[in-house]
C-alpha atoms as one frame of an Amber mdcrd trajectory, in Angstrom:
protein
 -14.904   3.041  10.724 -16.020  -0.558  11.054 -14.389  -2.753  12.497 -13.593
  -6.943  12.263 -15.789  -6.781  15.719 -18.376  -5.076  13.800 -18.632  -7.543
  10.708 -18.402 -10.447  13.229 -21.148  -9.209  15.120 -23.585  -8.936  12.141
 -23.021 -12.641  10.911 -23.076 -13.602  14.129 -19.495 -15.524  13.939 -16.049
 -15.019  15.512 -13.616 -12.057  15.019 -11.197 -14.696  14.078 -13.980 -16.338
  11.177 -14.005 -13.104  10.006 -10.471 -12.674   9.932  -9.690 -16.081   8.060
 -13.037 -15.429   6.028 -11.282 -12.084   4.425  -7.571 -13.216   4.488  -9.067
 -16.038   2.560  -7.764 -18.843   4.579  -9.037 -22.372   3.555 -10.398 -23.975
   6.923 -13.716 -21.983   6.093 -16.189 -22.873   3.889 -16.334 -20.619   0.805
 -20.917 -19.999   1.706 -19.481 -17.911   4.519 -16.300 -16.547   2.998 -18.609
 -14.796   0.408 -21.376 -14.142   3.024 -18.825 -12.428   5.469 -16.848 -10.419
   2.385 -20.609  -9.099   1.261 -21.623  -7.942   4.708 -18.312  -6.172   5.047
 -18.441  -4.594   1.768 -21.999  -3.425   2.263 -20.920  -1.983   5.693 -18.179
  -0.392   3.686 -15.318  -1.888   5.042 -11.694  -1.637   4.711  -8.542  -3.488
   6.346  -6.967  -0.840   8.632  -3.408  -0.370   7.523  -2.026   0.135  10.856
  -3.479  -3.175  12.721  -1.986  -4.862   9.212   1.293  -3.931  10.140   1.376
  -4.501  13.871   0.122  -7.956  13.148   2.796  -8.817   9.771   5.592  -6.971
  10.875   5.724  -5.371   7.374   3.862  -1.756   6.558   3.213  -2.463   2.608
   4.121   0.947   2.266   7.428   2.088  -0.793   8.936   5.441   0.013   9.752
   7.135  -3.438  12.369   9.942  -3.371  12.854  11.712  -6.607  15.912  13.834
  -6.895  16.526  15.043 -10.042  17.844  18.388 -11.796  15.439  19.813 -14.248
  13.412  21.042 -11.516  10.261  19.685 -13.350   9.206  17.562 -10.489   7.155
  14.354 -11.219   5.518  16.714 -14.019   8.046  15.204 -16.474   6.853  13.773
 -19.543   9.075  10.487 -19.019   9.016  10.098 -15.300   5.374  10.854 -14.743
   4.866   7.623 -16.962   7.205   5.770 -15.643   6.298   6.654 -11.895   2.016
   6.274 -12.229   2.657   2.935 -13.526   4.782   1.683 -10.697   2.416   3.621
  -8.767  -0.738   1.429 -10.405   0.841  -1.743 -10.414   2.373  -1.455  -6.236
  -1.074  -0.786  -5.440  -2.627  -3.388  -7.283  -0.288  -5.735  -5.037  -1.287
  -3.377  -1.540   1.158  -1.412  -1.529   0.946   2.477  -0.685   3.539   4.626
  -2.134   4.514   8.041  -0.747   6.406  10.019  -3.182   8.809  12.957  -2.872
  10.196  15.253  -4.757  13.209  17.042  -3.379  15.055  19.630  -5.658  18.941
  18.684  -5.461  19.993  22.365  -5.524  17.730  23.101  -2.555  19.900  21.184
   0.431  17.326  23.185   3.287  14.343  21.471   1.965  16.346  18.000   1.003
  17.617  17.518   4.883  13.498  18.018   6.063  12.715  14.721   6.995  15.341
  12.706   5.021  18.550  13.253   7.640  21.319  10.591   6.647  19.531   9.538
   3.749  22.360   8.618   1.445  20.794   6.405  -0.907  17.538   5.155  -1.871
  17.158   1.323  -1.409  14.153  -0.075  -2.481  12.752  -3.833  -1.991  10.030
  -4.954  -3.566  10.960  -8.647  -3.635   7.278  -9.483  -3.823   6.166  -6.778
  -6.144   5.345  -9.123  -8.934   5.164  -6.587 -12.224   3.505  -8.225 -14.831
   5.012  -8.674 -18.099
């Protein structure tokens, strides 16, 4: 996996250029924005989720649970539709969505990993879906 330390190392900058270079931050000059983004794509380079989230304090990530009681799963006609394009459109924003299916007649495999889970709540204040 490379690294920030890696990219930084071939241009022969800072980790933090690099940093502000691919967060696009204005205090450097757009020559070495697109030099430093074309080195790290062509050392195939990709933001590690994990360090993202340790450093915002927010995991981009949407937890989908989908209950329902035709036991067709996200197979349906309607909700596969409905669910790929929230899918398409949270990821075009960085989000990753995990989605699961839980049968509601099937309480054993409901309680697996979703213990006092009442109620889904989801945020996705800065989801922007375009019209």
């Amino acid at each position: 996996m490379v690294s920030m330390k890696d990219i930084a190392a071939a241009c022969h900058v800072s980790v933090a250029t690099v940093s502000k270079a691919l967060n696009g931050h204005r205090d450097i000059s757009e020559e070495t924005k697109l030099h430093i983004k074309k080195v790290a794509k062509d050392m195939g380079y990709f933001p590690n989720s994990v360090a993202r989230a340790l450093k915002t304090n927010k995991t981009f990530n949407i937890g989908v649970l989908f209950v329902e009681e035709a036991h067709s799963g996200l197979t349906h006609n309607y909700f596969s539709h409905l669910l790929d394009s929230f899918k398409v459109t949270a990821e075009a924003q960085g989000y990753d969505i995990t989605f699961l299916n839980c049968n509601k007649q099937r309480k054993d495999r409901m309680s697996a990993g979703t213990e006092g889970l009442t109620e889904l709540s989801l945020h996705v204040s800065t989801l922007k879906i375009p019209k």
